[in-house]
CSV table of C-alpha atoms and ligand atoms in Angstrom, one decimal:
chain,number,residue,atom,x,y,z
A,7,MET,CA,-0.1,0.0,-0.2
A,8,ASN,CA,1.0,4.0,-0.9
A,9,ILE,CA,0.5,5.9,2.4
A,10,LEU,CA,-0.2,9.7,2.9
A,11,LEU,CA,0.4,11.0,6.4
A,12,LEU,CA,-0.2,14.4,6.7
A,13,GLY,CA,1.5,16.7,9.7
A,14,SER,CA,4.8,17.2,11.1
A,15,GLY,CA,5.3,16.5,14.9
A,16,GLY,CA,6.2,14.1,17.2
A,17,ARG,CA,3.1,12.2,16.8
A,18,GLU,CA,3.5,12.2,13.1
A,19,HIS,CA,7.0,10.4,13.3
A,20,ALA,CA,5.7,8.1,16.0
A,21,LEU,CA,3.0,7.2,13.1
A,22,ALA,CA,5.1,6.6,10.6
A,23,TRP,CA,7.6,4.8,12.3
A,24,LYS,CA,4.7,2.3,13.4
A,25,ILE,CA,3.2,2.5,9.6
A,26,CYS,CA,6.9,1.2,8.8
A,27,GLN,CA,7.0,-1.6,10.8
A,28,SER,CA,3.9,-3.3,8.4
A,29,GLU,CA,4.9,-5.7,5.9
A,30,LYS,CA,1.6,-4.6,3.8
A,31,LEU,CA,3.7,-0.6,3.2
A,32,THR,CA,4.8,0.2,0.1
A,33,ARG,CA,5.6,3.4,-0.3
A,34,LEU,CA,5.0,6.6,2.7
A,35,TYR,CA,4.9,10.1,1.6
A,36,VAL,CA,4.5,12.5,4.7
A,37,ALA,CA,3.1,15.8,4.2
A,38,PRO,CA,4.8,18.2,4.8
A,39,GLY,CA,6.9,16.1,7.7
A,40,ASN,CA,10.2,16.8,9.4
A,41,ALA,CA,14.0,15.7,9.6
A,42,GLY,CA,12.3,12.4,11.6
A,43,THR,CA,10.0,11.2,8.5
A,44,ALA,CA,12.2,12.2,6.0
A,45,SER,CA,14.1,9.0,7.0
A,46,LEU,CA,11.0,6.9,7.0
A,47,GLY,CA,9.3,8.0,4.0
A,48,THR,CA,9.7,10.6,1.2
A,49,ASN,CA,8.7,14.3,2.9
A,50,ILE,CA,6.2,16.3,0.6
A,51,ASN,CA,6.1,20.1,0.6
A,52,LEU,CA,2.1,20.3,0.6
A,53,ALA,CA,0.5,21.4,3.8
A,54,PRO,CA,-2.4,19.7,5.6
A,55,ASP,CA,-4.8,22.1,4.6
A,56,ASP,CA,-4.2,22.2,1.4
A,57,PHE,CA,-6.9,20.1,0.3
A,58,THR,CA,-6.7,20.5,-3.5
A,59,GLY,CA,-3.2,20.0,-3.6
A,60,ILE,CA,-3.6,16.9,-1.4
A,61,GLY,CA,-6.2,15.8,-3.9
A,62,LYS,CA,-4.0,16.1,-6.8
A,63,PHE,CA,-1.0,14.4,-5.2
A,64,VAL,CA,-2.8,11.3,-3.7
A,65,SER,CA,-4.3,10.7,-7.7
A,66,GLY,CA,-0.8,11.1,-9.3
A,67,LYS,CA,1.1,9.0,-6.9
A,68,ASN,CA,-1.6,5.9,-6.9
A,69,ILE,CA,-2.1,6.3,-2.9
A,70,ASP,CA,-3.9,4.0,-1.2
A,71,MET,CA,-4.9,5.6,1.8
A,72,VAL,CA,-4.7,9.0,3.6
A,73,VAL,CA,-3.7,9.3,7.6
A,74,VAL,CA,-4.4,12.5,9.1
A,75,GLY,CA,-2.3,13.7,12.0
A,76,PRO,CA,-3.3,17.2,13.8
A,77,GLU,CA,-7.0,18.3,14.1
A,78,ASP,CA,-7.3,21.4,11.7
A,79,PRO,CA,-7.8,19.3,8.6
A,80,LEU,CA,-10.6,17.3,10.5
A,81,VAL,CA,-12.0,20.1,11.3
A,82,ASN,CA,-11.9,22.0,7.8
A,83,GLY,CA,-13.6,18.3,6.6
A,84,ILE,CA,-11.0,16.7,4.8
A,85,SER,CA,-12.9,13.6,4.8
A,86,ASP,CA,-15.7,15.1,3.6
A,87,TYR,CA,-13.6,16.5,0.5
A,88,PHE,CA,-12.1,13.1,-0.2
A,89,ALA,CA,-16.0,11.8,-0.5
A,90,GLN,CA,-17.0,14.9,-2.6
A,91,GLN,CA,-14.4,14.5,-5.2
A,92,HIS,CA,-15.2,11.6,-8.2
A,93,SER,CA,-11.7,10.5,-8.6
A,94,ILE,CA,-10.6,10.2,-4.8
A,95,GLN,CA,-13.7,9.4,-3.3
A,96,HIS,CA,-12.2,5.5,-3.0
A,97,ILE,CA,-9.7,6.3,-1.2
A,98,PRO,CA,-10.0,6.0,2.8
A,99,VAL,CA,-9.5,8.5,5.0
A,100,ILE,CA,-8.1,7.7,8.6
A,101,GLY,CA,-9.9,10.6,10.5
A,102,PRO,CA,-13.6,11.2,11.2
A,103,SER,CA,-15.7,13.5,9.2
A,104,LYS,CA,-15.9,17.2,9.5
A,105,LYS,CA,-19.3,17.0,11.7
A,106,ALA,CA,-18.0,14.3,13.8
A,107,ALA,CA,-14.4,16.4,14.3
A,108,MET,CA,-16.6,19.3,15.7
A,109,LEU,CA,-16.3,17.1,19.0
A,110,GLU,CA,-13.3,18.9,18.9
A,111,GLY,CA,-13.7,21.8,16.8
A,112,SER,CA,-16.7,23.0,19.1
A,113,LYS,CA,-16.5,22.5,22.8
A,114,GLU,CA,-20.1,23.9,23.0
A,115,PHE,CA,-21.1,20.9,20.4
A,116,ALA,CA,-19.5,18.4,22.5
A,117,LYS,CA,-20.8,19.6,25.6
A,118,ALA,CA,-24.1,19.5,24.1
A,119,PHE,CA,-23.0,15.7,22.8
A,120,MET,CA,-22.4,14.7,26.4
A,121,MET,CA,-25.5,15.9,27.8
A,122,ARG,CA,-27.7,13.8,25.0
A,123,HIS,CA,-25.9,11.0,25.9
A,124,ASN,CA,-25.5,11.5,29.5
A,125,ILE,CA,-21.6,11.0,29.5
A,126,PRO,CA,-20.2,12.5,32.8
A,127,THR,CA,-18.8,15.8,32.2
A,128,ALA,CA,-18.3,19.3,34.1
A,129,ARG,CA,-21.7,21.5,34.9
A,130,TYR,CA,-21.4,24.3,32.1
A,131,LYS,CA,-23.5,27.0,30.8
A,132,SER,CA,-23.1,28.6,27.2
A,133,VAL,CA,-22.2,32.0,26.8
A,134,THR,CA,-22.7,34.5,23.9
A,135,SER,CA,-22.7,38.3,23.7
A,136,GLN,CA,-26.8,37.7,23.6
A,137,ASN,CA,-26.7,36.1,26.7
A,138,ILE,CA,-23.4,37.7,29.0
A,139,ALA,CA,-26.1,38.7,31.7
A,140,GLU,CA,-26.8,34.8,32.6
A,141,GLY,CA,-23.1,34.4,31.7
A,142,LEU,CA,-22.5,36.9,34.7
A,143,ASP,CA,-25.2,35.4,37.2
A,144,PHE,CA,-24.2,31.6,36.5
A,145,LEU,CA,-20.4,32.7,37.9
A,146,THR,CA,-22.2,33.9,41.1
A,147,VAL,CA,-23.6,30.1,41.7
A,148,MET,CA,-20.5,29.1,40.8
A,149,LYS,CA,-17.2,28.7,43.1
A,150,ALA,CA,-13.9,29.4,42.2
A,151,PRO,CA,-11.6,28.6,40.4
A,152,TYR,CA,-13.6,29.4,37.4
A,153,VAL,CA,-13.0,27.6,34.2
A,154,LEU,CA,-13.6,29.9,30.8
A,155,LYS,CA,-13.2,27.8,27.8
A,156,ALA,CA,-13.7,29.6,23.9
A,157,ASP,CA,-15.7,27.3,21.8
A,158,GLY,CA,-13.7,27.0,19.0
A,159,LEU,CA,-9.9,26.0,18.6
A,160,ALA,CA,-7.6,28.0,20.0
A,161,ALA,CA,-4.4,26.4,19.5
A,162,GLY,CA,-4.6,25.0,23.0
A,163,LYS,CA,-4.6,28.7,24.7
A,164,GLY,CA,-8.4,28.9,25.1
A,165,VAL,CA,-9.0,27.7,28.6
A,166,LEU,CA,-8.7,30.0,31.1
A,167,ILE,CA,-9.0,28.7,34.9
A,168,LEU,CA,-9.7,32.2,37.3
A,169,ASN,CA,-9.0,32.3,40.9
A,170,SER,CA,-11.4,35.5,41.5
A,171,ILE,CA,-15.0,36.2,40.1
A,172,GLU,CA,-13.9,39.8,39.0
A,173,ASP,CA,-10.9,38.1,37.1
A,174,ALA,CA,-13.6,35.7,35.8
A,175,ARG,CA,-15.9,39.0,34.6
A,176,ASN,CA,-13.7,40.7,32.9
A,177,GLU,CA,-11.8,37.6,31.1
A,178,LEU,CA,-15.6,36.6,29.9
A,179,SER,CA,-16.2,40.2,28.8
A,180,GLN,CA,-12.5,40.2,26.6
A,181,MET,CA,-13.3,36.6,25.5
A,182,LEU,CA,-16.7,37.6,24.0
A,183,SER,CA,-15.4,40.8,22.3
A,184,GLY,CA,-12.9,38.8,20.3
A,185,LYS,CA,-9.9,37.9,23.0
A,186,PHE,CA,-9.4,34.6,20.7
A,187,GLY,CA,-10.7,35.6,17.6
A,188,ASN,CA,-13.9,33.7,16.2
A,189,ALA,CA,-13.1,31.0,18.4
A,190,SER,CA,-14.2,33.1,21.7
A,191,LYS,CA,-17.5,34.2,20.5
A,192,THR,CA,-19.1,31.9,22.4
A,193,VAL,CA,-17.5,30.8,25.9
A,194,LEU,CA,-18.3,27.9,28.1
A,195,ILE,CA,-18.1,28.4,31.7
A,196,GLU,CA,-17.7,25.4,33.4
A,197,GLU,CA,-17.6,24.0,36.7
A,198,HIS,CA,-14.0,23.4,37.9
A,199,LEU,CA,-13.3,19.5,38.3
A,200,THR,CA,-10.5,18.4,41.1
A,201,GLY,CA,-8.4,15.2,39.9
A,202,THR,CA,-6.2,13.7,37.7
A,203,GLU,CA,-5.8,13.9,34.4
A,204,ILE,CA,-5.3,11.1,32.0
A,205,SER,CA,-5.7,10.6,28.2
A,206,VAL,CA,-7.4,7.9,27.0
A,207,PHE,CA,-7.4,6.7,23.1
A,208,ILE,CA,-9.7,4.5,20.8
A,209,ILE,CA,-9.6,3.7,17.3
A,210,THR,CA,-12.7,3.1,15.5
A,211,ASP,CA,-14.7,2.6,12.1
A,212,GLY,CA,-18.1,3.9,13.9
A,213,ARG,CA,-19.3,0.7,15.1
A,214,SER,CA,-17.1,-0.8,17.3
A,215,TYR,CA,-13.8,0.4,18.7
A,216,LYS,CA,-10.6,-0.9,20.4
A,217,ILE,CA,-8.9,0.6,23.3
A,218,LEU,CA,-5.5,1.7,22.6
A,219,PRO,CA,-3.0,2.1,25.6
A,220,GLU,CA,-4.0,5.2,27.8
A,221,ALA,CA,-1.0,8.2,28.6
A,222,LYS,CA,-0.7,10.6,31.0
A,223,ASP,CA,0.9,13.8,29.6
A,224,TYR,CA,2.5,16.6,31.5
A,225,LYS,CA,1.5,20.1,29.9
A,226,ARG,CA,3.3,22.5,32.2
A,227,VAL,CA,6.2,23.8,31.2
A,228,GLY,CA,8.3,24.0,34.4
A,229,LYS,CA,8.9,21.5,37.5
A,230,GLY,CA,6.3,20.2,39.7
A,231,ASP,CA,3.4,21.3,37.3
A,232,THR,CA,4.3,24.9,37.5
A,233,GLY,CA,4.2,27.8,34.7
A,234,PRO,CA,2.6,27.8,31.6
A,235,ASN,CA,0.7,25.2,29.5
A,236,THR,CA,2.5,23.3,26.6
A,237,GLY,CA,1.4,21.3,24.1
A,238,GLY,CA,2.8,18.5,26.3
A,239,MET,CA,6.7,17.8,27.8
A,240,GLY,CA,6.7,14.4,28.2
A,241,ALA,CA,4.0,11.4,28.6
A,242,VAL,CA,3.8,8.2,30.6
A,243,SER,CA,2.3,4.5,29.8
A,244,PRO,CA,0.7,3.2,31.0
A,245,VAL,CA,-1.1,4.9,33.9
A,246,PRO,CA,-0.6,3.4,37.2
A,247,PHE,CA,-4.3,4.4,38.2
A,248,ALA,CA,-5.8,3.4,35.1
A,249,THR,CA,-6.8,0.3,36.9
A,250,PRO,CA,-9.1,-2.4,35.8
A,251,ALA,CA,-12.0,-1.0,37.7
A,252,PHE,CA,-11.2,2.7,36.1
A,253,MET,CA,-10.9,1.7,33.0
A,254,LYS,CA,-14.2,-0.1,33.3
A,255,ASN,CA,-16.0,2.8,34.4
A,256,VAL,CA,-14.4,4.8,31.5
A,257,GLU,CA,-15.7,2.4,28.7
A,258,GLU,CA,-18.9,1.9,30.5
A,259,GLN,CA,-19.9,5.6,31.0
A,260,ILE,CA,-17.6,7.2,28.2
A,261,ILE,CA,-16.5,4.8,25.6
A,262,ILE,CA,-19.6,2.7,24.6
A,263,PRO,CA,-22.2,5.9,24.9
A,264,THR,CA,-19.6,8.2,22.9
A,265,VAL,CA,-19.7,5.3,19.9
A,266,ALA,CA,-23.3,4.6,20.3
A,267,GLY,CA,-24.2,8.2,20.2
A,268,LEU,CA,-22.3,9.1,17.0
A,269,GLN,CA,-24.1,6.1,15.7
A,270,ARG,CA,-27.6,6.9,16.5
A,271,GLU,CA,-26.8,10.8,15.4
A,272,ASN,CA,-25.4,9.4,12.1
A,273,ILE,CA,-21.9,11.3,12.3
A,274,GLU,CA,-19.8,9.4,10.4
A,275,TYR,CA,-16.4,8.5,12.7
A,276,LYS,CA,-13.5,6.4,11.3
A,277,GLY,CA,-10.5,7.3,12.9
A,278,PHE,CA,-8.9,8.1,16.5
A,279,ILE,CA,-10.8,9.3,19.4
A,280,PHE,CA,-8.7,11.3,22.5
A,281,PHE,CA,-10.7,11.5,25.6
A,282,GLY,CA,-9.0,14.1,27.5
A,283,LEU,CA,-10.4,12.7,31.1
A,284,MET,CA,-10.4,13.6,34.9
A,285,ASN,CA,-10.1,10.9,37.4
A,286,CYS,CA,-12.1,12.4,40.7
A,287,GLY,CA,-11.8,9.5,43.0
A,288,GLY,CA,-12.0,6.9,40.9
A,289,ASN,CA,-14.9,8.7,38.4
A,290,PRO,CA,-13.6,9.6,34.9
A,291,TYR,CA,-14.9,13.0,33.6
A,292,VAL,CA,-14.4,14.1,30.0
A,293,ILE,CA,-12.4,17.4,29.9
A,294,GLU,CA,-12.1,17.3,26.3
A,295,TYR,CA,-12.7,15.4,23.0
A,296,ASN,CA,-9.7,15.2,20.6
A,297,ALA,CA,-10.6,13.9,17.1
A,298,ARG,CA,-6.9,12.5,16.3
A,299,LEU,CA,-4.0,11.3,18.7
A,300,GLY,CA,-2.6,13.0,21.4
A,301,ASP,CA,1.1,14.6,21.0
A,302,PRO,CA,3.4,13.6,23.1
A,303,GLU,CA,0.9,10.8,24.0
A,304,SER,CA,1.7,9.1,20.5
A,305,GLU,CA,5.5,8.8,21.4
A,306,VAL,CA,4.6,6.3,24.2
A,307,THR,CA,1.1,4.8,23.2
A,308,LEU,CA,2.7,3.8,19.9
A,309,PRO,CA,5.7,1.9,21.0
A,310,ARG,CA,3.1,-0.5,23.0
A,311,LEU,CA,0.8,-0.9,20.4
A,312,GLU,CA,1.7,-4.5,18.9
A,313,ASN,CA,-0.7,-4.9,16.2
A,314,ASP,CA,0.0,-4.2,12.6
A,315,ILE,CA,-1.4,-0.4,12.5
A,316,ILE,CA,-2.0,-0.6,8.6
A,317,ASP,CA,-4.5,-3.8,9.6
A,318,LEU,CA,-6.1,-1.7,11.9
A,319,PHE,CA,-6.7,1.0,9.7
A,320,ILE,CA,-7.8,-1.4,6.9
A,321,SER,CA,-10.4,-2.5,9.6
A,322,VAL,CA,-11.7,0.9,9.9
A,323,ALA,CA,-12.0,1.7,6.4
A,324,THR,CA,-14.0,-1.6,5.5
A,325,GLN,CA,-15.8,-1.5,9.2
A,326,THR,CA,-14.4,-4.7,10.5
A,327,LEU,CA,-12.5,-3.5,13.5
A,328,ASP,CA,-15.0,-6.1,15.6
A,329,GLU,CA,-12.6,-8.8,14.1
A,330,ARG,CA,-9.6,-7.5,15.6
A,331,THR,CA,-7.8,-8.2,18.7
A,332,ILE,CA,-5.6,-5.3,20.2
A,333,SER,CA,-2.0,-6.5,21.5
A,334,ILE,CA,-0.7,-4.4,23.9
A,335,ASN,CA,3.0,-4.7,25.1
A,336,LYS,CA,3.3,-4.7,29.5
A,337,SER,CA,5.8,-2.8,29.4
A,338,THR,CA,6.3,0.9,30.5
A,339,VAL,CA,7.1,3.6,27.9
A,340,ALA,CA,7.9,7.2,29.1
A,341,THR,CA,9.1,9.9,26.7
A,342,VAL,CA,10.8,13.5,27.5
A,343,MET,CA,10.6,15.8,25.1
A,344,LEU,CA,13.5,18.8,24.4
A,345,VAL,CA,12.1,21.9,23.5
A,346,SER,CA,13.4,25.2,22.3
A,347,GLY,CA,14.5,27.7,25.5
A,348,GLY,CA,11.8,30.3,25.7
A,349,TYR,CA,9.1,27.8,24.8
A,350,PRO,CA,6.1,28.1,24.8
A,351,GLY,CA,6.7,31.8,24.6
A,352,THR,CA,9.0,33.3,22.0
A,353,TYR,CA,12.2,30.6,20.7
A,354,GLU,CA,14.7,30.7,18.0
A,355,LYS,CA,14.5,27.9,15.2
A,356,GLY,CA,17.6,26.8,13.2
A,357,LYS,CA,19.7,25.4,15.8
A,358,MET,CA,22.4,22.6,15.0
A,359,ILE,CA,21.3,19.3,16.9
A,360,HIS,CA,24.6,17.4,17.9
A,361,ASN,CA,24.7,13.5,18.8
A,362,LEU,CA,21.6,12.3,17.4
A,363,ASP,CA,24.2,9.4,16.5
A,364,LEU,CA,25.0,8.7,19.9
A,365,VAL,CA,21.7,8.2,21.2
A,366,ARG,CA,21.1,4.1,22.6
A,367,GLU,CA,18.1,2.3,24.1
A,368,SER,CA,15.9,5.4,23.2
A,369,LEU,CA,13.7,5.8,20.3
A,370,VAL,CA,14.1,9.2,18.9
A,371,PHE,CA,10.5,10.8,17.5
A,372,HIS,CA,11.4,14.6,15.8
A,373,ALA,CA,8.7,17.1,16.7
A,374,GLY,CA,10.3,20.5,15.1
A,375,THR,CA,13.2,19.5,13.4
A,376,LYS,CA,14.2,19.9,9.8
A,377,THR,CA,17.2,19.2,7.5
A,378,ASP,CA,19.5,22.0,6.6
A,379,GLY,CA,22.2,21.0,4.0
A,380,GLY,CA,23.5,17.7,5.6
A,381,ALA,CA,22.1,19.0,9.2
A,382,VAL,CA,19.4,18.1,11.3
A,383,VAL,CA,18.2,22.1,12.7
A,384,THR,CA,15.6,22.9,15.1
A,385,ASN,CA,12.4,24.1,13.5
A,386,GLY,CA,9.7,24.5,16.4
A,387,GLY,CA,8.8,24.7,20.4
A,388,ARG,CA,8.9,21.0,20.7
A,389,VAL,CA,12.2,19.5,19.2
A,390,LEU,CA,12.4,15.6,19.9
A,391,ALA,CA,10.8,13.2,22.2
A,392,LEU,CA,12.9,10.6,23.7
A,393,SER,CA,10.7,7.5,24.3
A,394,SER,CA,12.2,4.5,26.0
A,395,PHE,CA,11.0,1.2,27.2
A,396,GLY,CA,11.2,0.0,30.7
A,397,SER,CA,10.2,-2.6,33.2
A,398,ASP,CA,8.7,0.5,34.8
A,399,ILE,CA,8.4,4.2,35.1
A,400,THR,CA,11.7,4.8,36.6
A,401,ALA,CA,13.7,2.6,34.5
A,402,ALA,CA,12.0,3.9,31.3
A,403,LEU,CA,12.9,7.6,32.5
A,404,SER,CA,16.9,6.9,33.2
A,405,LYS,CA,17.2,5.7,29.7
A,406,SER,CA,15.4,8.7,28.5
A,407,TYR,CA,17.4,11.1,30.3
A,408,ARG,CA,20.9,9.8,30.1
A,409,ASN,CA,19.9,10.7,25.9
A,410,ALA,CA,18.4,14.1,26.6
A,411,GLU,CA,21.9,15.2,28.3
A,412,ILE,CA,23.8,13.8,25.0
A,413,ILE,CA,21.9,15.3,22.6
A,414,GLU,CA,22.9,19.1,22.1
A,415,PHE,CA,21.7,22.2,20.7
A,416,GLU,CA,21.8,26.1,21.8
A,417,ARG,CA,19.1,26.0,24.6
A,418,LYS,CA,17.9,23.1,24.8
A,419,TYR,CA,15.6,22.7,27.9
A,420,TYR,CA,13.3,19.6,29.3
A,421,ARG,CA,11.4,19.2,32.1
A,422,PRO,CA,13.5,17.0,34.5
A,423,ASP,CA,10.5,15.5,36.4
A,424,ILE,CA,8.3,13.4,33.8
A,425,GLY,CA,6.6,10.9,35.7
A,426,PHE,CA,7.0,12.7,39.7
A,427,ASP,CA,3.7,12.5,40.8
A,428,LEU,CA,2.8,8.4,39.8
B,530,LIG,P1,-8.7,21.6,27.3
B,530,LIG,O1,-7.9,22.1,26.3
B,530,LIG,O2,-10.4,21.5,27.5
B,530,LIG,O3,-8.2,19.9,27.6
B,530,LIG,O4,-8.4,22.6,28.5
B,530,LIG,C1,-7.0,22.8,28.7
B,530,LIG,C2,-6.8,22.4,30.5
B,530,LIG,O5,-7.4,23.1,31.0
B,530,LIG,C3,-6.8,20.5,30.6
B,530,LIG,O6,-6.2,20.0,30.5
B,530,LIG,C4,-7.3,21.1,31.9
B,530,LIG,O7,-6.0,20.9,32.7
B,530,LIG,C5,-7.8,22.3,32.5
B,530,LIG,N1,-9.1,22.2,32.3
B,530,LIG,C6,-10.3,22.2,31.6
B,530,LIG,N2,-11.4,22.1,31.8
B,530,LIG,C7,-11.2,21.9,33.1
B,530,LIG,C8,-12.1,21.9,34.2
B,530,LIG,N3,-13.8,21.8,34.3
B,530,LIG,N4,-11.8,21.8,35.6
B,530,LIG,C9,-10.5,21.6,35.7
B,530,LIG,N5,-9.4,22.1,34.3
B,530,LIG,C10,-9.9,21.9,33.6
B,531,LIG,N1,-0.8,16.2,24.5
B,531,LIG,C1,-2.3,16.9,24.5
B,531,LIG,C2,-2.5,17.1,23.0
B,531,LIG,O1,-2.2,16.5,21.9
B,531,LIG,O2,-3.4,17.9,23.0
């Protein structure tokens, strides 16, 4: 099979690495990819949002399947685009329809969906400039901290957690008057949930689903979960508190009603669902849905998946996933992100990366890199994910941290305490 993978981060390098392990693969193309994916397939200079360009490429290169990494093309309707174009409509796209991707693209849509299907989530009120007075009233009946969320995609910055009601009122007005552009024309005020976060993943063909390894992601930039939020500074899988009893609650209360709800509402979903959950004393609540895999979660979950991933993708396309059995490696995998100094604020790109050839006992997934002549240079905030297997979290992390020291680039930074709370 010839496969086109869309995206350019660590998640996509991990997907490319996993796809390349399949004997069913003939050629892999990645658009646009990074220096890591270039060693596994052919990088194509096409943006994941350039549907016309992608359609032409797919026809010209006899692509048999398109795998979508990031959310933007999904939310913008790449699956629907393929379904509507006569010349490419036979080519399966692994990624949900535009309507289904609204589970990620609109938090209001996701909340209303959860309400309709009795899926546990924080209480909320949806506010626009039309009913701002109701929003201010709702704040007075909530307790601090106050959670405000922009409805639309806001590059991970659209959630504010505020300690005083004055700040919450001010921010609500600012968001509604365009603080996050169109994304915050509608704002959700949510009850604050206390607990520990966990990322749970399924792959679904719209009828049945398979649960993939879960992970815990470390989003704050600083030691001890301090400082601003990032895309993710590291991750661990499995998660010790994801016991069989907890996962049974997740499956019965969240996964089953989600897949059944999509089916009942005739919303086509062929792809991954990422459930961002809060574990509140053993009871899971949905914080958010994502229509894709996580990053850096993929860098720990995909190494633990023992199935041929192309087989799973074919089963998704043909809606025969129920015939598959998922096989998961029992070892722990941990990943540590090396980032550019300054991230998630401003940082410089184009720094030469040294000693990649000296890495032992870790998988190196490129997140923000490119080739520059013969060299590999930094090309983003998150630069490299170092993933290692171990018999436990400590053993896995010690390998990742040893290699984190060995790799060098100017102003390299990494969190020293991934997994500290587990
Ligand atoms: P989201 O973009 O919805 O995942 O929110 C970003 C982060 O804000 C989450 O990862 C949580 O850490 C936090 N958060 C979101 N909603 C809530 C909530 N209702 N209660 C507590 N924390 C939340
Ligand atoms: N690591 C969180 C995400 O991929 O959204």
